[in-house]
Short mmCIF file of C-alpha atoms in Angstrom, two decimals:
data_model
loop_
_atom_site.label_atom_id
_atom_site.label_comp_id
_atom_site.label_asym_id
_atom_site.label_seq_id
_atom_site.Cartn_x
_atom_site.Cartn_y
_atom_site.Cartn_z
CA MET A 1 161.32 21.08 245.36
CA ARG A 2 160.83 19.62 248.79
CA PHE A 3 157.44 18.74 250.24
CA ALA A 4 156.37 18.03 253.81
CA THR A 5 153.23 17.47 255.84
CA PHE A 6 152.82 19.31 259.13
CA GLN A 7 150.29 19.22 261.94
CA SER A 8 148.04 22.25 262.36
CA GLY A 9 145.42 21.64 265.03
CA LYS A 10 143.68 18.49 263.87
CA ARG A 11 144.69 18.96 260.22
CA ALA A 12 147.52 17.35 258.30
CA VAL A 13 148.65 20.17 256.02
CA PRO A 14 150.75 19.79 252.84
CA ALA A 15 153.60 22.27 252.58
CA VAL A 16 156.37 23.22 250.23
CA VAL A 17 159.70 23.63 252.02
CA LEU A 18 161.38 26.98 251.40
CA ALA A 19 165.13 27.51 251.10
CA ASP A 20 165.45 28.39 254.80
CA ASP A 21 163.46 25.28 255.81
CA ARG A 22 160.33 27.25 256.68
CA LEU A 23 157.09 25.71 255.44
CA LEU A 24 154.52 27.31 253.17
CA ASP A 25 151.00 26.07 253.83
CA ILE A 26 149.99 25.15 250.28
CA PRO A 27 146.15 25.15 250.55
CA ALA A 28 145.94 28.39 252.56
CA GLY A 29 148.79 30.02 250.65
CA GLY A 30 147.20 28.99 247.38
CA VAL A 31 143.88 30.62 248.26
CA ALA A 32 145.72 33.79 249.23
CA ALA A 33 147.71 33.69 246.00
CA ILE A 34 144.54 33.34 243.92
CA GLU A 35 142.93 36.26 245.76
CA ALA A 36 146.06 38.35 245.11
CA ASP A 37 146.08 37.41 241.40
CA LEU A 38 149.37 35.53 241.83
CA LEU A 39 147.75 32.32 240.56
CA PRO A 40 145.00 31.77 237.98
CA SER A 41 141.55 31.86 239.55
CA GLY A 42 140.90 28.29 238.44
CA ALA A 43 144.12 26.85 239.86
CA GLN A 44 143.59 23.49 241.54
CA LEU A 45 144.98 23.34 245.08
CA PRO A 46 146.05 20.09 246.73
CA ALA A 47 144.70 18.88 250.06
CA SER A 48 147.67 16.57 250.68
CA VAL A 49 151.17 15.76 249.47
CA LEU A 50 149.64 12.68 247.84
CA ASP A 51 147.45 15.05 245.79
CA ILE A 52 150.62 16.80 244.63
CA VAL A 53 152.25 13.53 243.59
CA GLN A 54 149.12 12.40 241.78
CA GLY A 55 148.52 15.83 240.22
CA GLY A 56 151.67 15.78 238.11
CA LEU A 57 153.01 18.82 236.27
CA PRO A 58 149.98 21.14 236.83
CA MET A 59 150.29 20.67 240.59
CA LEU A 60 154.05 21.18 240.53
CA THR A 61 153.55 24.38 238.51
CA VAL A 62 151.23 25.74 241.20
CA CYS A 63 153.77 24.88 243.90
CA ARG A 64 156.61 26.57 241.99
CA ARG A 65 154.54 29.73 241.66
CA LEU A 66 153.89 29.71 245.41
CA ILE A 67 157.63 29.43 246.09
CA GLU A 68 158.31 32.34 243.73
CA HIS A 69 155.84 34.52 245.63
CA ALA A 70 156.51 33.25 249.16
CA ASP A 71 157.66 36.72 250.30
CA HIS A 72 154.53 38.43 248.99
CA PRO A 73 152.48 40.05 251.81
CA ALA A 74 149.47 37.91 250.87
CA LEU A 75 151.42 34.68 251.43
CA ALA A 76 153.56 35.72 254.40
CA PRO A 77 150.88 34.81 257.01
CA HIS A 78 150.88 31.25 255.65
CA VAL A 79 154.61 30.64 256.07
CA VAL A 80 155.18 28.41 259.09
CA SER A 81 158.28 28.04 261.26
CA LYS A 82 160.70 25.22 260.47
CA THR A 83 160.02 23.99 264.02
CA ALA A 84 156.46 23.00 263.10
CA GLU A 85 155.45 19.44 263.97
CA LEU A 86 156.17 17.32 260.90
CA LEU A 87 154.24 14.19 260.02
CA ALA A 88 155.29 11.57 257.49
CA PRO A 89 155.14 13.30 254.07
CA ILE A 90 152.44 10.79 253.08
CA PRO A 91 150.95 9.97 256.49
CA ARG A 92 148.67 7.24 255.19
CA PRO A 93 149.87 5.64 251.92
CA ALA A 94 147.13 4.27 249.71
CA LYS A 95 148.90 0.90 249.57
CA ASN A 96 151.41 -1.06 251.55
CA VAL A 97 154.94 0.30 251.33
CA PHE A 98 157.00 -1.88 248.99
CA CYS A 99 160.41 -2.89 250.36
CA VAL A 100 163.50 -4.52 248.88
CA GLY A 101 165.54 -6.92 251.01
CA LYS A 102 169.13 -8.10 250.64
CA ASN A 103 170.16 -5.33 248.28
CA TYR A 104 173.62 -4.46 249.68
CA ARG A 105 176.33 -7.13 249.54
CA ALA A 106 177.93 -6.23 252.88
CA HIS A 107 174.52 -6.45 254.57
CA ILE A 108 173.97 -9.91 253.11
CA SER A 109 177.39 -11.00 254.37
CA GLU A 110 176.89 -9.70 257.91
CA GLY A 111 173.49 -11.42 258.08
CA SER A 112 174.94 -14.70 256.83
CA VAL A 113 177.63 -14.65 259.52
CA ALA A 114 175.14 -13.74 262.26
CA GLN A 115 172.74 -16.52 261.26
CA GLY A 116 175.36 -19.12 260.34
CA ILE A 117 174.01 -19.57 256.83
CA ALA A 118 175.52 -19.50 253.34
CA ASP A 119 176.36 -16.13 251.85
CA VAL A 120 174.04 -16.08 248.82
CA VAL A 121 173.37 -13.04 246.64
CA PRO A 122 169.82 -13.10 245.20
CA GLU A 123 169.40 -13.37 241.44
CA SER A 124 166.34 -11.09 241.49
CA PRO A 125 165.13 -8.38 243.88
CA VAL A 126 163.57 -9.69 247.10
CA PHE A 127 160.27 -7.89 247.79
CA PHE A 128 158.08 -7.58 250.88
CA THR A 129 155.71 -4.90 252.19
CA LYS A 130 154.89 -2.89 255.29
CA PRO A 131 151.24 -1.87 255.95
CA PRO A 132 150.13 1.78 256.02
CA THR A 133 149.53 1.44 259.78
CA ALA A 134 153.31 1.06 260.23
CA VAL A 135 154.00 4.60 258.99
CA ILE A 136 155.02 7.29 261.50
CA GLY A 137 156.64 10.68 261.05
CA PRO A 138 159.76 12.49 262.26
CA ASP A 139 160.19 12.64 266.06
CA GLU A 140 157.31 10.21 266.56
CA ALA A 141 158.09 7.30 268.88
CA ILE A 142 159.12 3.92 267.55
CA LEU A 143 157.07 1.60 269.75
CA ARG A 144 159.03 -1.09 271.55
CA GLN A 145 156.64 -3.75 272.84
CA PRO A 146 158.57 -6.14 275.14
CA ASP A 147 155.59 -8.51 275.32
CA ILE A 148 155.89 -8.94 271.54
CA THR A 149 159.57 -8.52 270.68
CA GLU A 150 162.91 -8.20 272.46
CA LYS A 151 164.88 -7.86 269.22
CA LEU A 152 163.85 -4.58 267.66
CA ASP A 153 166.30 -3.47 264.97
CA TYR A 154 166.82 -0.57 262.54
CA GLU A 155 167.56 -0.24 258.80
CA VAL A 156 168.05 3.14 257.08
CA GLU A 157 166.79 3.14 253.49
CA LEU A 158 166.44 5.50 250.56
CA ALA A 159 162.80 5.37 249.43
CA VAL A 160 161.42 6.06 245.96
CA VAL A 161 158.09 7.85 245.46
CA ILE A 162 156.40 6.78 242.23
CA GLY A 163 154.95 9.64 240.18
CA ARG A 164 153.42 7.96 237.12
CA ARG A 165 151.14 4.99 236.64
CA GLY A 166 152.81 2.11 234.85
CA ARG A 167 153.06 -1.64 234.39
CA ASN A 168 155.88 -3.61 232.76
CA ILE A 169 158.11 -0.53 232.98
CA PRO A 170 161.47 -1.00 231.18
CA ALA A 171 164.49 -0.28 233.36
CA GLY A 172 165.65 2.25 230.78
CA ASP A 173 162.47 4.29 231.31
CA ALA A 174 162.10 3.78 235.06
CA LEU A 175 163.55 7.11 236.21
CA ASP A 176 160.77 8.89 234.30
CA TYR A 177 158.24 7.22 236.64
CA ILE A 178 159.82 8.63 239.80
CA PHE A 179 158.34 11.70 241.49
CA GLY A 180 160.98 11.95 244.17
CA PHE A 181 162.69 10.41 247.17
CA THR A 182 162.37 10.25 250.94
CA ILE A 183 163.89 8.34 253.88
CA ILE A 184 162.43 5.24 255.52
CA ASN A 185 163.67 3.40 258.60
CA ASP A 186 162.74 -0.26 258.15
CA ILE A 187 162.24 -1.14 261.81
CA SER A 188 162.37 -4.92 262.17
CA ALA A 189 161.43 -7.32 264.97
CA ARG A 190 164.07 -9.97 264.27
CA ASP A 191 162.62 -12.63 266.59
CA ILE A 192 159.17 -12.34 264.98
CA GLN A 193 160.81 -12.34 261.54
CA ARG A 194 162.42 -15.70 262.31
CA GLN A 195 159.26 -17.18 263.89
CA HIS A 196 157.20 -16.99 260.72
CA GLY A 197 159.16 -19.15 258.34
CA GLY A 198 161.68 -16.46 257.48
CA GLN A 199 159.12 -14.34 255.62
CA TYR A 200 159.43 -10.67 256.41
CA PHE A 201 155.94 -9.19 256.58
CA LYS A 202 154.93 -9.80 260.21
CA GLY A 203 158.32 -8.98 261.71
CA LYS A 204 158.54 -5.76 259.70
CA GLY A 205 154.90 -4.71 259.79
CA LEU A 206 154.32 -3.76 263.44
CA ASP A 207 152.77 -0.40 264.27
CA GLY A 208 155.43 2.31 264.18
CA SER A 209 157.84 0.18 262.16
CA CYS A 210 158.04 2.55 259.18
CA PRO A 211 159.34 6.00 260.21
CA MET A 212 159.29 8.21 257.11
CA GLY A 213 160.44 11.72 256.22
CA PRO A 214 161.20 14.44 256.86
CA TYR A 215 160.59 15.50 253.25
CA ILE A 216 159.89 14.21 249.78
CA VAL A 217 162.55 15.69 247.49
CA THR A 218 161.68 15.80 243.80
CA ARG A 219 163.82 13.79 241.41
CA ASP A 220 165.32 16.85 239.70
CA GLU A 221 166.90 17.92 243.01
CA ILE A 222 169.06 14.76 243.18
CA ALA A 223 171.97 14.92 240.75
CA ASN A 224 172.94 11.24 241.00
CA VAL A 225 170.78 8.84 242.98
CA ASP A 226 173.43 6.15 242.48
CA ASP A 227 175.95 8.04 244.62
CA LEU A 228 174.33 9.16 247.87
CA ARG A 229 175.71 8.65 251.37
CA ILE A 230 173.23 6.77 253.56
CA ALA A 231 173.86 6.57 257.31
CA LEU A 232 172.27 5.80 260.67
CA THR A 233 173.23 6.52 264.27
CA VAL A 234 171.85 5.28 267.59
CA ASN A 235 172.36 7.79 270.40
CA GLY A 236 174.98 9.51 268.25
CA GLU A 237 176.98 6.32 267.57
CA ILE A 238 177.42 5.56 263.87
CA ARG A 239 175.97 2.12 263.10
CA GLN A 240 175.39 2.25 259.34
CA ASP A 241 177.46 4.25 256.87
CA GLY A 242 177.07 3.27 253.22
CA ASN A 243 176.41 4.59 249.75
CA THR A 244 173.64 3.89 247.26
CA ARG A 245 176.27 2.95 244.66
CA ASP A 246 176.64 -0.32 246.58
CA MET A 247 173.13 -1.52 245.73
CA ILE A 248 173.01 -4.92 244.03
CA PHE A 249 169.89 -4.01 242.07
CA SER A 250 169.71 -0.39 240.92
CA ILE A 251 166.55 1.63 241.40
CA PRO A 252 165.57 1.25 237.70
CA GLU A 253 166.07 -2.51 238.00
CA GLN A 254 163.89 -2.61 241.11
CA ILE A 255 161.09 -0.66 239.43
CA ALA A 256 161.26 -2.86 236.32
CA ALA A 257 161.08 -6.06 238.37
CA LEU A 258 158.32 -4.85 240.69
CA SER A 259 156.14 -3.55 237.85
CA ARG A 260 156.25 -6.76 235.83
CA GLY A 261 152.57 -7.71 235.61
CA MET A 262 151.73 -5.33 238.47
CA THR A 263 150.66 -1.71 238.17
CA LEU A 264 152.57 0.95 240.09
CA GLU A 265 150.65 4.14 240.81
CA PRO A 266 151.49 7.70 241.84
CA GLY A 267 152.23 7.78 245.56
CA ASP A 268 153.49 4.20 245.75
CA LEU A 269 156.63 3.94 247.88
CA ILE A 270 159.60 1.62 247.44
CA ALA A 271 162.22 1.30 250.19
CA THR A 272 165.34 0.25 248.32
CA GLY A 273 167.38 -1.75 250.86
CA THR A 274 169.85 -1.08 253.67
CA PRO A 275 173.64 -1.10 254.00
CA SER A 276 175.56 -3.11 256.60
CA GLY A 277 175.67 -2.25 260.29
CA VAL A 278 172.33 -3.53 261.55
CA GLY A 279 172.02 -4.34 265.24
CA TYR A 280 171.42 -8.09 265.08
CA ALA A 281 174.69 -8.62 263.17
CA MET A 282 176.86 -6.82 265.73
CA GLU A 283 178.98 -8.77 268.23
CA PRO A 284 177.26 -8.89 270.62
CA PRO A 285 173.92 -7.96 269.02
CA GLN A 286 172.67 -4.46 269.82
CA PHE A 287 168.89 -4.13 269.71
CA LEU A 288 166.92 -0.95 270.26
CA GLN A 289 166.02 -0.08 273.86
CA HIS A 290 163.63 2.32 275.56
CA GLY A 291 165.08 5.84 275.46
CA ASP A 292 167.28 5.32 272.40
CA GLU A 293 167.25 7.90 269.61
CA VAL A 294 167.67 6.68 266.04
CA THR A 295 168.82 9.14 263.39
CA CYS A 296 168.72 8.34 259.67
CA GLU A 297 170.35 10.50 257.03
CA VAL A 298 170.42 10.30 253.25
CA GLU A 299 172.51 12.83 251.37
CA GLY A 300 170.41 15.46 249.63
CA ILE A 301 167.18 14.49 251.40
CA GLY A 302 167.54 15.28 255.08
CA VAL A 303 167.62 13.79 258.56
CA LEU A 304 164.94 11.57 260.11
CA ARG A 305 165.03 11.24 263.93
CA ASN A 306 162.85 9.04 266.11
CA PRO A 307 162.96 8.12 269.80
CA VAL A 308 162.29 4.57 270.98
CA LYS A 309 159.59 4.20 273.63
CA ASN A 310 158.41 1.14 275.53
CA VAL A 311 154.77 0.17 275.47
CA ASP A 312 154.75 -1.54 278.87
CA GLU A 313 151.52 -3.47 278.56
CA LEU A 314 150.02 -5.41 275.70
CA ALA A 315 146.67 -3.59 275.48
CA VAL A 316 143.68 -4.17 273.22
CA VAL A 317 143.28 -1.17 270.95
CA THR A 318 140.02 -0.61 269.08
CA GLY A 319 138.69 2.25 267.03
#
């Protein structure tokens, strides 16, 4: 199954994606299905995609039943066009998004050349995080703030969505803890990244620096997560073109390392690293500019597009 979140008025609505890419409004469709005796009267309906992830098999069963009856007259009014405004599938993660750095050998090599440093492959996964405020959805603008950074870069990544709570998870069991997969663009302010001692958080945690989507695809839909094409274009020009088989640390190895002594919970997200082709390593470097369009694609999951937009003045924002 594929899940999305779309905007309806002021509501963020969870949806199951039908075969033709139309969206079925799960809460409204679920009520209609219960009234039409297509679902048990006591069926629990989710208010968000996060509810679906956290709800496990009972929630997935409800969603499968809705798909089976999507053409029923009772549900038809709750099927939305595929042109609906999509948000990030989980618009506001409960935790920071976990990220893995230096996980493709060619990316390590290009970075070493660009920075004039030794080409060293890490012995263990390199982790950092991006705050929930960094998350944006498909077609939402990546904010370029010239007063803050002149070196805004891109990184397409396959992201894992955790589906079961666990700590000290063995690598051999790790796939059983995955709900599904999505796409993340790890937008990075390279100058800020270098200013803070080489640690990643600040340079990768700016608002709008975590485009996500368009869908979460459940694990059973992906035949082999270790053999997926992963690519990125800027204004139609291919910049990154890799495959998940080139990861240094496999997804089970990442989950095992991250969960050592630390609990992972349903809805946690792990961005699993990026292949070569990033802007700062090009000759000359090619950083994102106002008006650019960045397109990320991961085989079997979909396409994530975002424009780049200047924020011309450094304004104080309060809520």
